[in-house]
PDB file of C-alpha atoms in Angstrom:
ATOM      1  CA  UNK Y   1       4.721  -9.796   0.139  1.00 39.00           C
ATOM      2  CA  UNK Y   2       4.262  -8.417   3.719  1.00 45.00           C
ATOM      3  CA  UNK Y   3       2.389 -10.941   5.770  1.00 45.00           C
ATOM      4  CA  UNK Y   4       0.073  -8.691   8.382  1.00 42.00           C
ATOM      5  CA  UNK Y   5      -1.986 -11.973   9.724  1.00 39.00           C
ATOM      6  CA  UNK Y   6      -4.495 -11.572  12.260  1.00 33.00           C
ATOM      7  CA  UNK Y   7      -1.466 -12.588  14.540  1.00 43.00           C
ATOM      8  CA  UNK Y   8      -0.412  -8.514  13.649  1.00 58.00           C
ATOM      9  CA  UNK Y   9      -3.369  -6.752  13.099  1.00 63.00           C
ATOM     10  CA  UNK Y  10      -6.439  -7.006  15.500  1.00 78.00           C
ATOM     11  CA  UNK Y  11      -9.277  -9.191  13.893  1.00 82.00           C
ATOM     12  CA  UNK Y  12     -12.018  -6.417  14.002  1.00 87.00           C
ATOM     13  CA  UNK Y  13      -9.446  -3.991  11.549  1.00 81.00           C
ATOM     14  CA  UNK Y  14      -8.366  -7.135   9.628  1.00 78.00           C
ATOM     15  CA  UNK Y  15     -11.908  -7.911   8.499  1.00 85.00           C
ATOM     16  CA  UNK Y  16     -12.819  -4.427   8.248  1.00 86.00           C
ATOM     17  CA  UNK Y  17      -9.644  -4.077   5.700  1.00 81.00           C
ATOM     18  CA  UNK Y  18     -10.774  -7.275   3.703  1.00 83.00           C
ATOM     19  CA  UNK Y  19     -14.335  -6.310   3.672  1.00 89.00           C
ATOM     20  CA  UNK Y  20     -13.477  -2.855   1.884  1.00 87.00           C
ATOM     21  CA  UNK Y  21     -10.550  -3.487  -0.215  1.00 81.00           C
ATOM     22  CA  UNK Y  22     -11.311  -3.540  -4.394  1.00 82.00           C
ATOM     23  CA  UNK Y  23      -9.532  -7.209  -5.606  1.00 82.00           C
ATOM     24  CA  UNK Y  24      -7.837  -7.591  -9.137  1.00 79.00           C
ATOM     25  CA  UNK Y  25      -7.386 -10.403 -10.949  1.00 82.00           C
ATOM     26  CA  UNK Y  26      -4.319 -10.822 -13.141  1.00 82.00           C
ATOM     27  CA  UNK Y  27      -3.024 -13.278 -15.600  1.00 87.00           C
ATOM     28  CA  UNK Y  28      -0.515 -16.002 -15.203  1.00 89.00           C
ATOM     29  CA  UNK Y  29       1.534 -14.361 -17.812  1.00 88.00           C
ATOM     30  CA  UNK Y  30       1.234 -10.418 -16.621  1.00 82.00           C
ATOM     31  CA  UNK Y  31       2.306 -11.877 -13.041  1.00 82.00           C
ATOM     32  CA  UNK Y  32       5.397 -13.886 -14.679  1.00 85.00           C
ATOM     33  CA  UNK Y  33       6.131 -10.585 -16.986  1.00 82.00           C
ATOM     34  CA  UNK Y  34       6.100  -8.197 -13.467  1.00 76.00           C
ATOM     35  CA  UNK Y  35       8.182 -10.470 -11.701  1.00 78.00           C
ATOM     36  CA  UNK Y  36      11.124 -10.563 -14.560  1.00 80.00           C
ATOM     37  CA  UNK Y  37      11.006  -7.551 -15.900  1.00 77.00           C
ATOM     38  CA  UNK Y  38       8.923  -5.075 -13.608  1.00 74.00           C
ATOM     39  CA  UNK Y  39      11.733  -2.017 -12.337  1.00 78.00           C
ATOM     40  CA  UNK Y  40       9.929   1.356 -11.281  1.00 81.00           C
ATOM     41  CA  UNK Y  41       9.802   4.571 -12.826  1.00 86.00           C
ATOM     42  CA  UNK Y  42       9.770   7.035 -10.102  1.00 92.00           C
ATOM     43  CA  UNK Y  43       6.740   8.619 -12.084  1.00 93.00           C
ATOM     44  CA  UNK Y  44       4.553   9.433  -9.071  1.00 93.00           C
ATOM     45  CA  UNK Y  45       0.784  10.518  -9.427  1.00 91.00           C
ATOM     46  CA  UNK Y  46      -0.408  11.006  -6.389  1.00 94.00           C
ATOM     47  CA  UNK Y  47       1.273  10.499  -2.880  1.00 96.00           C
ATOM     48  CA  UNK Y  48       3.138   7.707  -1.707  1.00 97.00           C
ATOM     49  CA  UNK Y  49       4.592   6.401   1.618  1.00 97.00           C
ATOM     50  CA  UNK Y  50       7.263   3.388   1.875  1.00 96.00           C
ATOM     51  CA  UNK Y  51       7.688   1.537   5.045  1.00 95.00           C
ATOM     52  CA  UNK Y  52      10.600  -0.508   5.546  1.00 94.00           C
ATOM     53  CA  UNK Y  53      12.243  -1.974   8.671  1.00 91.00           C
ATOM     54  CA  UNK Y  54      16.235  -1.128   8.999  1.00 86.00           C
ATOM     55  CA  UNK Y  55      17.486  -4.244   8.515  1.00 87.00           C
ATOM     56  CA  UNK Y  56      15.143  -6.247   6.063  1.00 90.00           C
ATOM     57  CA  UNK Y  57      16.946  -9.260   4.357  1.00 88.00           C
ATOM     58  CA  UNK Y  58      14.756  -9.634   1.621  1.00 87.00           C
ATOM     59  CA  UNK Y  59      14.836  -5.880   0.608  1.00 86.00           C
ATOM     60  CA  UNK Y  60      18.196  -4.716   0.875  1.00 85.00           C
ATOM     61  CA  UNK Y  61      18.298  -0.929   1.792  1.00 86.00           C
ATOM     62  CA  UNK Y  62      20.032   0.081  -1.225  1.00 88.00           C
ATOM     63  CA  UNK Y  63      16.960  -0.108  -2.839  1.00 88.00           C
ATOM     64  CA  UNK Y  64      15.491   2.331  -1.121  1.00 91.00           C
ATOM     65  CA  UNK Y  65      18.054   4.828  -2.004  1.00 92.00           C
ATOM     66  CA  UNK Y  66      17.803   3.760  -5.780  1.00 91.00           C
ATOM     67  CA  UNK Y  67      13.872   3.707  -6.229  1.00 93.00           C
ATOM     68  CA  UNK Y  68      14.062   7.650  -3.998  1.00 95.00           C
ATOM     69  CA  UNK Y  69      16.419   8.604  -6.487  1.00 95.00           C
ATOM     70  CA  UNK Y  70      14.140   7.279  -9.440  1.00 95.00           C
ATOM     71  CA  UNK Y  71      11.540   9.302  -7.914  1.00 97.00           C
ATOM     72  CA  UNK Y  72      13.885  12.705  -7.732  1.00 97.00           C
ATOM     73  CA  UNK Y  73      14.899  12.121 -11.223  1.00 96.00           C
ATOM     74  CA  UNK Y  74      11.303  12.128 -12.614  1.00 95.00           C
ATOM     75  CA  UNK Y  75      10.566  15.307 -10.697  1.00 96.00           C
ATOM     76  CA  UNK Y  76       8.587  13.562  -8.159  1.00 96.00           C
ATOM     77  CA  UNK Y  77      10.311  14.008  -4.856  1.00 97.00           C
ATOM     78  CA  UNK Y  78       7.738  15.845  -3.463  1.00 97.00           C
ATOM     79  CA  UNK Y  79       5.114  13.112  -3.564  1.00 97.00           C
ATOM     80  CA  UNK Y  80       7.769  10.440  -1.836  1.00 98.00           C
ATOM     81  CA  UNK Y  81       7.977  10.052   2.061  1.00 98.00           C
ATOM     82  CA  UNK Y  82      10.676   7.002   3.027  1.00 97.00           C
ATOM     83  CA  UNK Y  83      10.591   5.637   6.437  1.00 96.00           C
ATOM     84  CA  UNK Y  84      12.042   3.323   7.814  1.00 93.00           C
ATOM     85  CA  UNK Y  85      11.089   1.883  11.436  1.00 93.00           C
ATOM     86  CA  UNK Y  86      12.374  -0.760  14.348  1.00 91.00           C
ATOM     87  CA  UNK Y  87       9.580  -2.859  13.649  1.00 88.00           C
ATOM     88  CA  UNK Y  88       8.942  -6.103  15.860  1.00 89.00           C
ATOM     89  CA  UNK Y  89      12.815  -7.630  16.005  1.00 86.00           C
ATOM     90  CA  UNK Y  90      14.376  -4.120  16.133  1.00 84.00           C
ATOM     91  CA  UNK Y  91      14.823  -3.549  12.427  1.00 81.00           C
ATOM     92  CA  UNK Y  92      15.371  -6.963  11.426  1.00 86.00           C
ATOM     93  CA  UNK Y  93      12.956  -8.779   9.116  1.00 89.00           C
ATOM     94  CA  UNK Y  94      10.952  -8.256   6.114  1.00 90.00           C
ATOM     95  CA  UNK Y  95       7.655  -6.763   6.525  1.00 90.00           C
ATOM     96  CA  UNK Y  96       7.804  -7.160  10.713  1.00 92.00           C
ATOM     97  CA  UNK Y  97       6.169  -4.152  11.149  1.00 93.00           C
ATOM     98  CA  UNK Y  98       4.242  -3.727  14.528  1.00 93.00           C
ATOM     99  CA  UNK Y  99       0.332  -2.886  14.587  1.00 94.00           C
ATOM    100  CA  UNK Y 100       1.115   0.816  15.652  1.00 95.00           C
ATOM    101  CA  UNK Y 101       3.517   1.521  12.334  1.00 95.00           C
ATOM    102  CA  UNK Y 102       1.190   0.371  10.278  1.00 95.00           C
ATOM    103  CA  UNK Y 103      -1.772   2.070  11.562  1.00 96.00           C
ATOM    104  CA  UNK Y 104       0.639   5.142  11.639  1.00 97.00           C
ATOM    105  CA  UNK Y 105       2.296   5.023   7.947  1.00 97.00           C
ATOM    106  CA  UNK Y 106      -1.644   4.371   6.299  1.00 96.00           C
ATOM    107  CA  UNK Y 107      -2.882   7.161   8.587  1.00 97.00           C
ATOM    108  CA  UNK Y 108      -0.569   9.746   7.490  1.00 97.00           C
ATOM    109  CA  UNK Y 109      -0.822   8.720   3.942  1.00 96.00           C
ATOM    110  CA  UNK Y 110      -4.504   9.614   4.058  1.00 96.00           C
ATOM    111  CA  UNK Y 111      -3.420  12.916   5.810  1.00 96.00           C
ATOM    112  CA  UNK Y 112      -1.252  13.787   3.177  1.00 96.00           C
ATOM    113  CA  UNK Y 113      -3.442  12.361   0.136  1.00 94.00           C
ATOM    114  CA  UNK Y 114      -6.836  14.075   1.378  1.00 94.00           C
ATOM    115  CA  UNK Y 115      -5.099  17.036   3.540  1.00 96.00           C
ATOM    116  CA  UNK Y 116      -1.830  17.878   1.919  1.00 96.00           C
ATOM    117  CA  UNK Y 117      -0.261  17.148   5.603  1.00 97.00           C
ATOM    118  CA  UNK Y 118       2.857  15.429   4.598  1.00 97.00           C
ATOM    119  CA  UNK Y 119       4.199  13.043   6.751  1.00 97.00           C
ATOM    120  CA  UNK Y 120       8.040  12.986   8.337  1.00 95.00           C
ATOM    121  CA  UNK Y 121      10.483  10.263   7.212  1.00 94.00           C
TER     122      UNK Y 121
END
């Protein structure tokens, strides 16, 4: 889970993200079920963006690699954009992504998901 705080994110875009965002509600067992036995597909519908910092110790890079693949393999590379960036301890940490590559990586999704501009690694 990426932890973006209003220690990250300014207060006025925090609240403006909470106030807008459609909540789910799941079940104890169809959390427990994703977290055992949940491994992606690749099968893409619509555009998607991955931000990762170089160095994150919870998500080993290799994973990257393997889920880009996935995509590939299901004929989906064209709707997958990987990037990885410094992030607040240069490239070490899990989710430590600085207000500005966050703000970047969602703009450019919308870009490429209402405009067809996609975005550069």
């Amino acid at each position: 889970m990426c932890r973006t705080g209003s220690t990250r994110l300014p207060a006025l875009t925090l609240a403006l993200v909470n106030a807008n965002v459609q909540r789910f509600a799941g079940s104890p067992a169809g959390r427990q079920a994703l977290a055992h036995n949940y491994t992606p597909t690749g099968d893409l519908g619509i555009p998607a963006l991955t931000l990762s910092t170089f160095r994150d110790p919870v998500v080993p890079g290799f994973h990257r690699t393997v889920y880009g693949q996935e995509v590939a393999a299901s004929g989906n590379a064209d709707r997958l954009v990987q990037r990885s960036v410094p992030g607040l301890f240069g490239g070490y940490g899990h989710c430590t992504f600085t207000p500005e590559e966050l703000t970047q990586a969602f703009s450019d999704l919308v870009l490429w998901g209402e405009f067809g501009l996609k975005p550069t690694p």
